[in-house]
Short mmCIF file of C-alpha atoms in Angstrom, two decimals:
data_model
loop_
_atom_site.label_atom_id
_atom_site.label_comp_id
_atom_site.label_asym_id
_atom_site.label_seq_id
_atom_site.Cartn_x
_atom_site.Cartn_y
_atom_site.Cartn_z
CA MET A 261 182.81 216.97 36.00
CA THR A 262 181.90 215.00 32.88
CA PRO A 263 180.98 211.46 33.94
CA ILE A 264 183.44 208.72 32.94
CA PRO A 265 182.05 205.52 31.39
CA ILE A 266 182.63 202.24 33.22
CA THR A 267 182.66 199.77 30.35
CA HIS A 268 183.23 196.51 32.23
CA HIS A 269 183.59 195.19 35.77
CA THR A 270 183.96 191.94 37.66
CA LEU A 271 184.60 190.64 41.16
CA VAL A 272 185.58 187.47 43.00
CA THR A 273 184.68 187.11 46.67
CA ALA A 274 183.54 184.46 49.12
CA LEU A 275 180.11 184.81 47.47
CA GLY A 276 181.49 183.28 44.28
CA HIS A 277 183.15 184.15 40.99
CA GLY A 278 181.65 186.92 38.92
CA ARG A 279 178.74 189.33 38.69
CA ALA A 280 175.96 186.75 38.35
CA ALA A 281 176.98 184.70 41.39
CA THR A 282 177.40 187.88 43.42
CA PHE A 283 174.03 189.33 42.47
CA GLU A 284 172.21 186.07 43.20
CA ALA A 285 173.69 185.98 46.71
CA LEU A 286 172.82 189.65 47.31
CA ARG A 287 169.26 189.11 46.08
CA ASP A 288 168.78 185.94 48.11
CA GLY A 289 170.43 187.23 51.30
CA ARG A 290 173.07 184.49 51.29
CA SER A 291 176.36 185.19 53.06
CA GLY A 292 179.73 183.82 51.97
CA LEU A 293 181.12 183.96 55.50
CA VAL A 294 182.04 180.73 57.29
CA ARG A 295 183.29 180.15 60.82
CA ARG A 296 186.75 178.72 60.18
CA GLY A 297 190.48 179.29 60.38
CA PHE A 298 193.03 180.00 57.67
CA GLU A 299 196.41 178.28 57.40
CA THR A 300 197.71 178.09 61.00
CA ALA A 301 195.61 181.05 62.19
CA ASP A 302 192.29 180.37 63.86
CA ILE A 303 191.11 183.47 65.67
CA GLY A 304 187.66 182.07 66.45
CA SER A 305 185.96 184.26 63.86
CA TRP A 306 184.03 184.13 60.60
CA LEU A 307 186.03 184.49 57.37
CA GLY A 308 185.24 185.11 53.73
CA VAL A 309 187.57 182.77 51.81
CA VAL A 310 187.78 182.56 48.01
CA GLU A 311 187.90 178.98 46.78
CA GLY A 312 189.75 177.65 43.73
CA LEU A 313 192.99 179.62 43.93
CA ASP A 314 195.28 176.62 44.37
CA ASP A 315 193.91 174.96 41.23
CA LEU A 316 194.72 177.78 38.79
CA ASP A 317 197.16 177.00 36.02
CA TRP A 318 200.04 179.48 35.84
CA ARG A 319 202.01 180.92 32.93
CA ASP A 320 205.72 179.99 32.99
CA GLU A 321 206.85 183.48 31.99
CA LEU A 322 205.10 184.92 35.06
CA ALA A 323 206.25 182.24 37.50
CA THR A 324 208.02 184.68 39.82
CA TYR A 325 204.71 186.43 40.50
CA ASP A 326 203.03 183.28 41.81
CA CYS A 327 201.42 183.95 45.21
CA ARG A 328 197.93 183.89 46.68
CA ASN A 329 197.35 187.60 46.06
CA ASN A 330 198.26 187.44 42.39
CA ARG A 331 196.31 184.21 41.97
CA LEU A 332 193.29 186.06 43.32
CA ALA A 333 193.93 188.81 40.77
CA GLU A 334 194.32 186.25 37.98
CA LEU A 335 191.06 184.54 38.88
CA ALA A 336 189.22 187.85 38.61
CA LEU A 337 190.89 188.67 35.29
CA ARG A 338 189.51 185.38 33.92
CA THR A 339 186.00 186.08 35.24
CA ASP A 340 183.14 187.70 33.28
CA GLY A 341 185.41 188.06 30.24
CA PHE A 342 187.26 190.93 31.91
CA ALA A 343 190.68 190.23 30.38
CA ASP A 344 189.10 190.00 26.92
CA ALA A 345 187.40 193.36 27.44
CA VAL A 346 190.74 194.93 28.39
CA GLN A 347 192.39 193.42 25.31
CA SER A 348 189.71 195.01 23.11
CA THR A 349 190.26 198.33 24.85
CA ALA A 350 194.03 198.11 24.36
CA ALA A 351 193.49 197.38 20.67
CA ARG A 352 191.26 200.47 20.45
CA TRP A 353 193.45 202.97 22.32
CA GLY A 354 196.89 201.30 22.29
CA ALA A 355 198.56 199.31 25.08
CA MET A 356 200.55 202.39 26.19
CA ARG A 357 197.33 204.36 26.68
CA VAL A 358 195.75 201.97 29.21
CA GLY A 359 196.75 202.50 32.84
CA VAL A 360 196.54 200.17 35.82
CA PHE A 361 195.55 201.68 39.19
CA LEU A 362 194.97 199.15 41.96
CA GLY A 363 194.50 199.11 45.71
CA THR A 364 195.86 196.58 48.17
CA SER A 365 196.67 196.42 51.84
CA THR A 366 198.05 193.01 52.76
CA SER A 367 199.35 192.30 49.24
CA GLY A 368 201.44 189.10 49.25
CA ILE A 369 202.40 188.98 52.92
CA LEU A 370 201.33 185.33 53.01
CA GLN A 371 204.12 184.40 50.60
CA THR A 372 206.74 185.71 53.03
CA GLU A 373 204.99 184.09 55.98
CA LEU A 374 205.22 180.75 54.19
CA ALA A 375 208.86 181.41 53.29
CA TYR A 376 209.70 181.90 56.96
CA ARG A 377 208.85 178.25 57.51
CA GLU A 378 211.70 177.40 55.12
CA ARG A 379 214.42 179.57 56.67
CA ASP A 380 217.91 178.18 56.85
CA PRO A 381 218.16 176.72 60.39
CA SER A 382 221.71 177.99 60.91
CA THR A 383 221.64 181.43 59.25
CA GLY A 384 217.95 182.28 59.25
CA ALA A 385 218.18 183.15 55.57
CA LEU A 386 214.95 183.05 53.59
CA PRO A 387 214.76 180.63 50.65
CA ASP A 388 215.87 181.78 47.20
CA ALA A 389 212.43 180.89 45.88
CA LEU A 390 210.95 183.96 47.63
CA HIS A 391 210.62 186.80 45.11
CA TYR A 392 209.76 189.73 47.35
CA GLY A 393 209.31 192.33 44.63
CA GLU A 394 206.96 190.17 42.60
CA THR A 395 204.89 188.83 45.49
CA HIS A 396 205.03 190.53 48.90
CA ASN A 397 205.66 194.11 47.77
CA THR A 398 202.48 196.19 47.50
CA ALA A 399 203.40 197.16 43.92
CA SER A 400 203.51 193.53 42.82
CA VAL A 401 199.80 193.25 42.01
CA ALA A 402 199.89 196.20 39.59
CA ARG A 403 203.05 194.84 37.98
CA TYR A 404 201.45 191.44 37.64
CA VAL A 405 198.15 192.69 36.20
CA ARG A 406 199.93 194.92 33.69
CA ALA A 407 202.17 192.04 32.61
CA ALA A 408 199.33 189.50 32.47
CA LEU A 409 197.25 191.84 30.29
CA GLY A 410 200.14 192.97 28.11
CA LEU A 411 199.61 196.63 28.97
CA GLN A 412 202.31 199.30 28.80
CA GLY A 413 200.67 202.34 30.35
CA PRO A 414 201.35 203.85 33.78
CA ALA A 415 200.69 201.60 36.75
CA HIS A 416 200.68 202.19 40.47
CA VAL A 417 199.21 200.88 43.70
CA VAL A 418 197.38 202.83 46.37
CA SER A 419 197.76 201.37 49.85
CA THR A 420 195.67 203.42 52.27
CA ALA A 421 194.15 200.49 54.16
CA CYS A 422 190.43 200.05 53.58
CA SER A 423 189.97 203.04 51.26
CA SER A 424 192.66 201.84 48.82
CA SER A 425 190.57 200.48 45.98
CA ALA A 426 188.03 203.30 46.12
CA LYS A 427 190.76 205.91 45.85
CA VAL A 428 192.07 204.33 42.64
CA TYR A 429 188.84 205.38 40.92
CA ALA A 430 189.77 208.98 41.69
CA ALA A 431 193.36 208.38 40.54
CA ALA A 432 192.16 206.95 37.22
CA GLN A 433 189.65 209.76 36.83
CA ARG A 434 192.43 212.33 37.13
CA ALA A 435 194.70 210.46 34.72
CA ILE A 436 191.95 210.27 32.07
CA ARG A 437 190.95 213.92 32.51
CA LEU A 438 194.59 215.04 32.21
CA GLY A 439 195.03 213.03 29.02
CA LEU A 440 197.68 210.76 30.51
CA VAL A 441 195.66 207.66 29.55
CA ASP A 442 192.55 206.92 27.53
CA ALA A 443 191.45 204.00 29.67
CA ALA A 444 192.30 202.45 33.02
CA VAL A 445 191.98 199.16 34.84
CA VAL A 446 191.02 199.98 38.42
CA GLY A 447 190.12 197.92 41.46
CA GLY A 448 191.68 196.08 44.35
CA VAL A 449 193.08 192.76 45.46
CA ASP A 450 193.64 191.65 49.04
CA SER A 451 194.22 188.09 50.21
CA LEU A 452 194.12 186.51 53.63
CA CYS A 453 197.29 186.09 55.61
CA MET A 454 198.15 185.29 59.21
CA THR A 455 199.52 188.77 59.96
CA THR A 456 196.15 190.28 59.10
CA LEU A 457 194.15 187.82 61.16
CA TYR A 458 196.33 187.97 64.24
CA GLY A 459 196.77 191.74 63.85
CA PHE A 460 193.06 192.56 63.82
CA LYS A 461 192.54 190.11 66.67
CA ALA A 462 195.22 191.94 68.68
CA LEU A 463 193.49 195.26 67.96
CA GLU A 464 190.30 193.72 69.42
CA LEU A 465 188.42 194.51 66.21
CA THR A 466 187.26 191.01 65.28
CA SER A 467 184.15 189.25 66.58
CA SER A 468 183.52 185.63 67.46
CA GLU A 469 180.07 186.12 65.91
CA ILE A 470 179.31 186.88 62.27
CA CYS A 471 179.58 190.63 61.71
CA ARG A 472 176.42 192.67 62.39
CA PRO A 473 176.81 196.25 61.11
CA TRP A 474 174.68 198.85 62.90
CA ASP A 475 173.35 196.25 65.35
CA ALA A 476 172.97 197.19 69.00
CA ASP A 477 175.12 194.17 69.94
CA ARG A 478 177.72 194.45 67.16
CA ALA A 479 181.10 193.31 68.41
CA GLY A 480 183.51 193.55 65.50
CA LEU A 481 184.31 192.66 61.95
CA SER A 482 184.57 189.49 59.89
CA ILE A 483 187.58 189.46 57.56
CA GLY A 484 187.45 188.38 53.93
CA GLU A 485 189.55 188.34 50.77
CA ALA A 486 188.58 189.47 47.28
CA ALA A 487 189.56 190.87 43.93
CA ALA A 488 187.51 193.38 41.95
CA PHE A 489 188.27 195.12 38.67
CA ALA A 490 186.58 197.77 36.57
CA LEU A 491 187.48 199.28 33.22
CA LEU A 492 187.14 203.05 32.84
CA GLU A 493 187.40 204.71 29.42
CA ARG A 494 187.10 208.20 28.07
CA ASN A 495 184.08 208.76 25.84
CA GLY A 496 184.51 206.94 22.55
CA GLY A 497 184.49 203.40 23.90
CA PRO A 498 181.54 200.97 23.75
CA ALA A 499 178.19 202.58 23.01
CA ARG A 500 176.49 201.45 26.22
CA PRO A 501 178.65 201.31 29.35
CA MET A 502 177.80 199.26 32.43
CA GLY A 503 177.70 202.40 34.54
CA TRP A 504 179.23 205.82 35.08
CA LEU A 505 181.67 207.31 37.54
CA LEU A 506 179.86 210.52 38.42
CA GLY A 507 182.10 211.77 41.20
CA ALA A 508 184.83 210.80 43.65
CA GLY A 509 185.55 212.52 46.93
CA GLU A 510 188.63 212.05 49.10
CA SER A 511 189.77 213.39 52.45
CA SER A 512 192.37 212.71 55.10
CA ASP A 513 191.53 213.81 58.62
CA GLY A 514 194.45 212.03 60.33
CA HIS A 515 192.51 211.87 63.58
CA HIS A 516 194.16 208.69 64.89
CA MET A 517 196.34 205.84 63.67
CA SER A 518 193.44 203.37 63.64
CA SER A 519 190.29 205.00 65.07
CA PRO A 520 188.00 207.23 62.98
CA HIS A 521 187.15 210.79 63.91
CA PRO A 522 184.32 210.31 66.44
CA GLU A 523 182.03 212.72 64.58
CA GLY A 524 182.95 211.33 61.17
CA ALA A 525 184.35 214.69 60.07
CA GLY A 526 186.63 213.31 57.37
CA ALA A 527 183.99 210.88 56.14
CA ALA A 528 181.47 213.70 55.73
CA LEU A 529 184.05 215.78 53.89
CA ALA A 530 184.66 212.97 51.38
CA MET A 531 180.92 212.47 50.76
CA ARG A 532 180.37 216.19 50.23
CA ALA A 533 183.36 216.36 47.87
CA ALA A 534 181.93 213.53 45.75
CA LEU A 535 178.53 215.25 45.58
CA ALA A 536 180.12 218.58 44.65
CA GLN A 537 182.21 217.03 41.90
CA ALA A 538 179.17 215.25 40.46
CA GLY A 539 176.99 218.35 40.77
CA LEU A 540 174.38 216.40 42.74
CA THR A 541 172.40 217.01 45.91
CA PRO A 542 172.08 214.39 48.66
CA ALA A 543 168.41 213.91 47.73
CA GLN A 544 169.45 212.68 44.27
CA VAL A 545 171.27 209.66 45.75
CA ASP A 546 168.97 206.64 45.74
CA TYR A 547 171.04 204.24 47.86
CA LEU A 548 174.24 204.36 49.91
CA ASN A 549 176.56 201.39 50.35
CA LEU A 550 178.11 202.01 53.77
CA HIS A 551 181.65 201.24 54.83
CA GLY A 552 179.85 199.49 57.71
CA THR A 553 182.51 197.36 59.40
CA ALA A 554 180.41 196.38 62.46
CA THR A 555 182.97 197.72 64.91
CA PRO A 556 181.31 199.95 67.53
CA GLY A 557 183.38 203.08 66.86
CA ASN A 558 183.44 202.89 63.06
CA ASP A 559 179.69 202.39 62.66
CA ALA A 560 178.92 205.21 65.10
CA ALA A 561 181.26 207.66 63.36
CA GLU A 562 179.96 206.78 59.90
CA ASP A 563 176.35 207.07 61.05
CA ARG A 564 176.98 210.63 62.28
CA ALA A 565 178.67 211.52 58.99
CA VAL A 566 175.93 209.97 56.84
CA CYS A 567 173.16 211.67 58.80
CA ALA A 568 174.98 215.01 58.63
CA VAL A 569 175.23 214.79 54.83
CA PHE A 570 172.19 212.76 53.74
CA GLY A 571 169.82 212.94 56.69
CA THR A 572 167.95 209.81 57.73
CA ALA A 573 165.79 209.11 54.66
CA THR A 574 168.37 207.69 52.23
CA PRO A 575 168.28 203.85 52.12
CA CYS A 576 171.61 202.40 53.30
CA SER A 577 173.20 199.04 53.90
CA SER A 578 176.54 197.44 54.59
CA THR A 579 177.38 194.44 52.42
CA LYS A 580 180.22 193.23 54.63
CA GLY A 581 177.85 190.66 56.11
CA PHE A 582 177.94 189.03 52.66
CA THR A 583 181.66 189.22 51.82
CA GLY A 584 183.42 190.07 55.05
CA HIS A 585 185.66 193.13 55.26
CA THR A 586 188.00 192.64 52.32
CA LEU A 587 190.31 195.45 53.50
CA GLY A 588 192.25 196.94 50.57
CA ALA A 589 189.83 195.33 48.11
CA ALA A 590 186.68 196.60 49.89
CA GLY A 591 186.28 199.80 47.88
CA GLY A 592 186.54 197.96 44.56
CA VAL A 593 184.22 195.17 45.68
CA GLU A 594 181.59 197.58 46.91
CA ALA A 595 181.85 199.74 43.77
CA SER A 596 181.02 196.60 41.76
CA ILE A 597 178.14 195.83 44.12
CA ALA A 598 176.89 199.39 43.61
CA LEU A 599 177.02 198.86 39.83
CA LEU A 600 175.04 195.63 40.23
CA ALA A 601 172.46 197.48 42.31
CA LEU A 602 172.11 200.07 39.54
CA GLU A 603 171.90 197.44 36.81
CA HIS A 604 169.25 195.32 38.51
CA GLY A 605 167.36 198.01 40.42
CA LEU A 606 167.97 196.23 43.71
CA ALA A 607 169.65 197.62 46.81
CA PRO A 608 170.90 194.76 49.01
CA PRO A 609 170.10 194.53 52.72
CA SER A 610 172.40 194.57 55.72
CA LEU A 611 172.69 190.93 56.74
CA ASN A 612 172.59 189.87 60.38
CA LEU A 613 171.01 193.11 61.60
CA GLN A 614 168.68 192.10 64.42
CA THR A 615 168.11 195.24 66.50
CA GLN A 616 169.49 198.52 65.17
CA ASP A 617 171.51 200.46 67.71
CA PRO A 618 169.09 203.18 68.94
CA ALA A 619 171.98 205.67 68.92
CA LEU A 620 172.40 205.19 65.14
CA HIS A 621 169.85 206.84 62.87
CA ALA A 622 170.69 206.02 59.25
CA GLN A 623 167.96 204.08 57.41
CA LEU A 624 169.36 200.54 57.26
CA LEU A 625 167.75 198.07 54.86
CA ARG A 626 166.75 194.73 56.38
CA GLU A 627 165.27 193.40 53.13
CA PRO A 628 166.30 193.97 49.50
CA LEU A 629 164.89 197.21 48.11
CA GLN A 630 163.55 196.72 44.57
CA ALA A 631 163.41 200.16 42.96
CA PRO A 632 164.72 201.99 39.90
CA LEU A 633 168.12 203.28 41.04
CA GLN A 634 169.84 206.09 39.14
CA VAL A 635 172.60 207.17 41.54
CA VAL A 636 174.37 205.06 44.18
CA ALA A 637 177.04 206.18 46.64
CA SER A 638 179.73 203.91 48.09
CA ASN A 639 181.82 204.76 51.15
CA SER A 640 185.29 203.43 52.02
CA PHE A 641 187.22 204.62 55.07
CA GLY A 642 190.71 203.49 56.08
CA PHE A 643 193.07 203.63 59.04
CA GLY A 644 194.70 206.99 59.61
CA GLY A 645 191.63 208.91 58.42
CA SER A 646 192.01 208.11 54.71
CA ASN A 647 188.49 208.47 53.35
CA ALA A 648 186.88 208.02 49.94
CA SER A 649 183.35 208.20 48.62
CA LEU A 650 182.24 207.30 45.09
CA LEU A 651 179.10 208.27 43.19
CA LEU A 652 178.08 205.85 40.46
CA GLY A 653 175.36 206.25 37.84
CA ALA A 654 173.04 203.78 36.13
CA PRO A 655 173.97 202.35 32.71
CA SER A 656 172.46 204.23 29.79
#
């Protein structure tokens, strides 16, 4: 496959707003996770909360879209000049030739949770101010981003849990290759809500300690929220892109509703598919950003898959100790982190790793690895066996 240029990208997480703040935290080993609650939910865990959302000004013509999830999207659009870059791209190709492909999982559930507090006491009716289609619905974030950017191309949302915003890279890749669009805004947005926090607590997947991927005493994940966007264009855009999409692999093993295949069969299939599409061997991958949730079963399954495909020599880390698990936004966030690693020649470490589980054999980084990186892989695996793996190349 001919690589696709990535001409711009940005992200907003608990680490801060934008590429520079993110890279500084990755380089310095500074986590954005804090032990705290959110709204009325306090599950005794560490969370990655994005600050500044309540203070955003809002356009009157888009008032019905106002919710935490779309505010998170808007904040990212305003960061690193991303919206301006999209406007330039739309001027180059035409607004109808720029698609929007986004991932989300929780979407705007919080808006409906808040509306339930305002139900009519006699009928139980929700308030008229709740605009389900523009806020709660999973499609709302793509509708909002397209409207906010003034785009007219195709738009859709992928909602496959934690692989959502990695899979949109593959969706955009296909759309560009088929000639349906000339450019695409891709990424993911997922905001905190009480359903998510209580739900993962009920599944016994959260930890009272900060998450510790691959650690012998890992006990569960730390949840975060984030927005990440990238701009993909066919050749003919800016002369020097920020990176390249070399390959994207997807699989669906359907092993269990929430647990991964114990041998990581679907995960390995996705990684091999990405390598095959890119025409690369495992030895040509310089660093692998793991899905790395810090739950016992997920880390063990991914370790088996990674070792089966890459062996034990490839440097790896999970960056969820920095941002928390941002669910439907995780793939987009970690693709941006992979691009930062390529740009700066620095692979970030796995935070909070004290003693690696002796049953896990992947080479986990405990300190930043400063090295010229040419190819980076990024894994994202979701509930129901929905797997995605991306291969990203250095800017040139």
